[in-house]
Amino acid sequence: ECRTSMVAAGFCEAMSYSFIGERPARSVDFDPALQPRVANPLTLEQTVMRPRLLPGVLESVGLNQKQGEQAIALFEIGKAWAPGAACGRIQDERHELAIALAGPAPVEWTAPARFYDYYDLKGVVESLLTRWSASPLSVKPLTDSPVYHPGRSGSLHWQGRAIGELGEIHPDLAGDFDLREGGAVMLGEK
């Protein structure tokens, strides 16, 4: 149902590998030494199991921007592995949803041009959650995240539990993934 809702909202589905390199793991604030390792990786960029979907989606945004795409609305649904996960232990795997918006947001002809921002993504998330439940979404500020821009991010809480994070990508992280300016924002569901 989530996939159908995202496509109906105008998003394209991204699909990335479940294994990433050590540099992207460090970029999203995970220690690659704690991640499950691939026994015989195809390349050095595919040595550890991903701790979250964020690196793959950010790479997809960067590739789309390099190909000249202006407005980007992507999502990915997939598995991520907890630090210290053991092979075959299902409790160490979790399903996540990642959403990315980047570039100019569609506007009415009377409105000034603008880039996607934190509030655009928050609206998408609220819309998704109201389809599943009448419970309200609450957002608590994130203050010291190396992944999200200070003052433009929050921790998502729904039905009494933390479900993820929402925010504009930190400028340093955007540089790591060759992202252009213009509101690359993300949600990672736990």
mmCIF file of C-alpha atoms in Angstrom:
data_model
loop_
_atom_site.group_PDB
_atom_site.id
_atom_site.type_symbol
_atom_site.label_atom_id
_atom_site.label_comp_id
_atom_site.label_asym_id
_atom_site.label_seq_id
_atom_site.Cartn_x
_atom_site.Cartn_y
_atom_site.Cartn_z
ATOM 1 C CA GLU A 1 0.000 0.000 0.000
ATOM 2 C CA CYS A 2 2.874 2.403 0.756
ATOM 3 C CA ARG A 3 4.381 1.891 -2.699
ATOM 4 C CA THR A 4 1.015 2.561 -4.370
ATOM 5 C CA SER A 5 0.522 5.726 -2.291
ATOM 6 C CA MET A 6 3.963 7.066 -3.187
ATOM 7 C CA VAL A 7 3.494 6.455 -6.914
ATOM 8 C CA ALA A 8 0.023 8.042 -6.766
ATOM 9 C CA ALA A 9 1.634 11.111 -5.154
ATOM 10 C CA GLY A 10 3.948 11.486 -8.177
ATOM 11 C CA PHE A 11 7.130 9.870 -6.828
ATOM 12 C CA CYS A 12 9.383 7.509 -8.785
ATOM 13 C CA GLU A 13 10.729 4.384 -7.102
ATOM 14 C CA ALA A 14 14.487 4.069 -6.690
ATOM 15 C CA MET A 15 16.180 0.716 -6.161
ATOM 16 C CA SER A 16 19.694 0.497 -4.824
ATOM 17 C CA TYR A 17 22.019 -2.267 -3.709
ATOM 18 C CA SER A 18 21.741 -3.580 -0.143
ATOM 19 C CA PHE A 19 25.504 -3.287 0.236
ATOM 20 C CA ILE A 20 27.535 -0.087 0.215
ATOM 21 C CA GLY A 21 31.104 1.068 0.661
ATOM 22 C CA GLU A 22 32.703 2.165 3.898
ATOM 23 C CA ARG A 23 32.809 5.849 2.885
ATOM 24 C CA PRO A 24 29.013 6.171 2.401
ATOM 25 C CA ALA A 25 28.435 4.332 5.705
ATOM 26 C CA ARG A 26 30.677 6.826 7.510
ATOM 27 C CA SER A 27 29.006 9.721 5.683
ATOM 28 C CA VAL A 28 25.617 8.842 7.204
ATOM 29 C CA ASP A 29 27.170 8.529 10.687
ATOM 30 C CA PHE A 30 27.595 4.743 10.913
ATOM 31 C CA ASP A 31 30.777 2.892 11.777
ATOM 32 C CA PRO A 32 31.399 0.435 8.908
ATOM 33 C CA ALA A 33 33.291 -1.854 11.312
ATOM 34 C CA LEU A 34 29.973 -2.527 13.081
ATOM 35 C CA GLN A 35 28.065 -3.379 9.901
ATOM 36 C CA PRO A 36 27.779 -6.916 8.533
ATOM 37 C CA ARG A 37 30.419 -7.421 5.845
ATOM 38 C CA VAL A 38 29.965 -8.970 2.424
ATOM 39 C CA ALA A 39 32.103 -12.139 2.230
ATOM 40 C CA ASN A 40 33.255 -11.621 -1.352
ATOM 41 C CA PRO A 41 32.283 -8.117 -2.542
ATOM 42 C CA LEU A 42 32.170 -7.371 -6.258
ATOM 43 C CA THR A 43 33.807 -3.960 -5.703
ATOM 44 C CA LEU A 44 35.208 -1.864 -2.844
ATOM 45 C CA GLU A 45 32.004 0.185 -3.015
ATOM 46 C CA GLN A 46 29.974 -2.871 -1.945
ATOM 47 C CA THR A 47 31.692 -4.196 1.187
ATOM 48 C CA VAL A 48 29.150 -3.694 4.013
ATOM 49 C CA MET A 49 25.411 -4.171 4.394
ATOM 50 C CA ARG A 50 23.661 -0.808 4.414
ATOM 51 C CA PRO A 51 22.701 0.595 7.822
ATOM 52 C CA ARG A 52 19.896 2.607 6.249
ATOM 53 C CA LEU A 53 18.544 3.453 2.804
ATOM 54 C CA LEU A 54 19.901 6.985 2.869
ATOM 55 C CA PRO A 55 23.203 6.448 0.957
ATOM 56 C CA GLY A 56 21.542 4.708 -1.993
ATOM 57 C CA VAL A 57 18.792 7.302 -2.322
ATOM 58 C CA LEU A 58 21.279 10.176 -2.080
ATOM 59 C CA GLU A 59 23.362 8.556 -4.824
ATOM 60 C CA SER A 60 20.197 8.278 -6.955
ATOM 61 C CA VAL A 61 19.444 11.972 -6.436
ATOM 62 C CA GLY A 62 23.028 12.890 -7.370
ATOM 63 C CA LEU A 63 22.965 10.733 -10.520
ATOM 64 C CA ASN A 64 19.643 12.251 -11.595
ATOM 65 C CA GLN A 65 21.015 15.752 -11.077
ATOM 66 C CA LYS A 66 24.155 14.919 -13.112
ATOM 67 C CA GLN A 67 21.896 13.748 -15.947
ATOM 68 C CA GLY A 68 20.183 17.156 -15.956
ATOM 69 C CA GLU A 69 17.007 16.300 -14.060
ATOM 70 C CA GLN A 70 15.726 19.411 -12.325
ATOM 71 C CA ALA A 71 12.855 18.373 -10.032
ATOM 72 C CA ILE A 72 13.403 15.029 -8.294
ATOM 73 C CA ALA A 73 10.838 13.090 -6.244
ATOM 74 C CA LEU A 74 12.108 9.608 -5.337
ATOM 75 C CA PHE A 75 11.333 6.940 -2.774
ATOM 76 C CA GLU A 76 12.790 3.581 -1.876
ATOM 77 C CA ILE A 77 11.381 0.770 0.247
ATOM 78 C CA GLY A 78 13.881 -1.840 1.349
ATOM 79 C CA LYS A 79 15.843 -3.586 4.069
ATOM 80 C CA ALA A 80 18.594 -2.129 6.203
ATOM 81 C CA TRP A 81 20.773 -3.924 8.742
ATOM 82 C CA ALA A 82 21.376 -2.896 12.344
ATOM 83 C CA PRO A 83 24.969 -2.398 13.518
ATOM 84 C CA GLY A 84 26.397 -5.726 14.641
ATOM 85 C CA ALA A 85 23.766 -7.697 12.718
ATOM 86 C CA ALA A 86 24.404 -11.410 12.348
ATOM 87 C CA CYS A 87 23.822 -13.405 9.192
ATOM 88 C CA GLY A 88 20.391 -15.009 9.188
ATOM 89 C CA ARG A 89 19.035 -13.178 12.251
ATOM 90 C CA ILE A 90 15.783 -11.674 11.001
ATOM 91 C CA GLN A 91 15.506 -9.371 14.034
ATOM 92 C CA ASP A 92 18.619 -7.536 12.806
ATOM 93 C CA GLU A 93 16.876 -6.558 9.571
ATOM 94 C CA ARG A 94 14.355 -3.763 9.334
ATOM 95 C CA HIS A 95 12.225 -2.400 6.538
ATOM 96 C CA GLU A 96 12.605 1.286 5.802
ATOM 97 C CA LEU A 97 11.056 3.915 3.618
ATOM 98 C CA ALA A 98 13.243 6.727 2.313
ATOM 99 C CA ILE A 99 11.834 9.729 0.477
ATOM 100 C CA ALA A 100 13.847 12.382 -1.365
ATOM 101 C CA LEU A 101 12.734 15.670 -2.867
ATOM 102 C CA ALA A 102 15.254 17.897 -4.600
ATOM 103 C CA GLY A 103 15.262 20.833 -6.959
ATOM 104 C CA PRO A 104 12.490 23.215 -7.888
ATOM 105 C CA ALA A 105 9.043 22.449 -6.497
ATOM 106 C CA PRO A 106 6.091 22.695 -8.893
ATOM 107 C CA VAL A 107 4.350 26.013 -8.387
ATOM 108 C CA GLU A 108 1.251 27.762 -9.614
ATOM 109 C CA TRP A 109 1.786 30.347 -12.290
ATOM 110 C CA THR A 110 1.135 33.164 -9.779
ATOM 111 C CA ALA A 111 3.581 31.883 -7.161
ATOM 112 C CA PRO A 112 7.310 32.634 -7.170
ATOM 113 C CA ALA A 113 9.720 29.812 -8.009
ATOM 114 C CA ARG A 114 11.142 27.966 -4.995
ATOM 115 C CA PHE A 115 13.032 24.800 -4.075
ATOM 116 C CA TYR A 116 11.593 21.843 -2.176
ATOM 117 C CA ASP A 117 12.026 22.203 1.564
ATOM 118 C CA TYR A 118 11.447 20.534 4.917
ATOM 119 C CA TYR A 119 7.742 21.434 4.923
ATOM 120 C CA ASP A 120 7.102 19.799 1.542
ATOM 121 C CA LEU A 121 8.424 16.491 2.870
ATOM 122 C CA LYS A 122 6.562 16.855 6.169
ATOM 123 C CA GLY A 123 3.341 17.265 4.165
ATOM 124 C CA VAL A 124 4.057 14.082 2.179
ATOM 125 C CA VAL A 125 4.688 12.117 5.384
ATOM 126 C CA GLU A 126 1.557 13.458 7.082
ATOM 127 C CA SER A 127 -0.495 12.589 4.013
ATOM 128 C CA LEU A 128 0.854 9.022 4.018
ATOM 129 C CA LEU A 129 0.203 8.497 7.707
ATOM 130 C CA THR A 130 -3.352 9.859 7.631
ATOM 131 C CA ARG A 131 -4.209 7.186 5.056
ATOM 132 C CA TRP A 132 -3.277 4.539 7.631
ATOM 133 C CA SER A 133 -4.476 6.119 10.871
ATOM 134 C CA ALA A 134 -6.071 9.194 12.394
ATOM 135 C CA SER A 135 -3.217 9.473 14.919
ATOM 136 C CA PRO A 136 -1.368 12.796 14.577
ATOM 137 C CA LEU A 137 2.294 13.052 13.645
ATOM 138 C CA SER A 138 4.568 14.973 15.997
ATOM 139 C CA VAL A 139 8.023 16.283 15.161
ATOM 140 C CA LYS A 140 10.707 16.974 17.763
ATOM 141 C CA PRO A 141 13.728 19.054 16.702
ATOM 142 C CA LEU A 142 17.029 17.312 15.939
ATOM 143 C CA THR A 143 19.843 19.415 17.296
ATOM 144 C CA ASP A 144 23.115 17.636 16.616
ATOM 145 C CA SER A 145 22.673 15.417 13.594
ATOM 146 C CA PRO A 146 25.614 15.190 11.162
ATOM 147 C CA VAL A 147 23.122 14.003 8.521
ATOM 148 C CA TYR A 148 20.548 16.814 8.614
ATOM 149 C CA HIS A 149 20.806 20.582 8.444
ATOM 150 C CA PRO A 150 20.655 22.208 11.893
ATOM 151 C CA GLY A 151 17.288 23.878 12.450
ATOM 152 C CA ARG A 152 15.709 22.197 9.431
ATOM 153 C CA SER A 153 15.204 18.678 10.745
ATOM 154 C CA GLY A 154 13.239 16.654 13.245
ATOM 155 C CA SER A 155 12.596 13.271 14.795
ATOM 156 C CA LEU A 156 9.206 11.822 13.783
ATOM 157 C CA HIS A 157 6.880 10.352 16.400
ATOM 158 C CA TRP A 158 3.637 8.597 15.552
ATOM 159 C CA GLN A 159 1.337 6.561 17.747
ATOM 160 C CA GLY A 160 3.697 7.009 20.681
ATOM 161 C CA ARG A 161 6.911 5.798 19.054
ATOM 162 C CA ALA A 162 9.825 7.228 17.095
ATOM 163 C CA ILE A 163 9.493 6.206 13.441
ATOM 164 C CA GLY A 164 12.273 8.112 11.752
ATOM 165 C CA GLU A 165 13.865 11.403 10.882
ATOM 166 C CA LEU A 166 12.964 14.175 8.508
ATOM 167 C CA GLY A 167 15.025 17.075 7.286
ATOM 168 C CA GLU A 168 17.129 18.870 4.768
ATOM 169 C CA ILE A 169 20.442 17.160 4.135
ATOM 170 C CA HIS A 170 23.399 18.769 5.909
ATOM 171 C CA PRO A 171 25.525 20.795 3.457
ATOM 172 C CA ASP A 172 28.629 18.702 4.265
ATOM 173 C CA LEU A 173 26.775 15.465 3.485
ATOM 174 C CA ALA A 174 25.354 16.974 0.293
ATOM 175 C CA GLY A 175 28.951 17.602 -0.791
ATOM 176 C CA ASP A 176 29.893 13.966 -0.084
ATOM 177 C CA PHE A 177 27.217 12.808 -2.553
ATOM 178 C CA ASP A 178 27.711 15.615 -5.132
ATOM 179 C CA LEU A 179 24.223 17.006 -4.582
ATOM 180 C CA ARG A 180 23.329 20.416 -5.931
ATOM 181 C CA GLU A 181 21.636 22.951 -3.745
ATOM 182 C CA GLY A 182 17.912 22.894 -3.697
ATOM 183 C CA GLY A 183 16.298 21.122 -0.821
ATOM 184 C CA ALA A 184 17.411 17.507 -0.848
ATOM 185 C CA VAL A 185 15.355 16.164 2.032
ATOM 186 C CA MET A 186 14.888 12.711 3.454
ATOM 187 C CA LEU A 187 12.829 10.510 5.713
ATOM 188 C CA GLY A 188 14.139 7.261 7.110
ATOM 189 C CA GLU A 189 11.551 5.075 8.767
ATOM 190 C CA LYS A 190 12.686 2.822 11.604
#
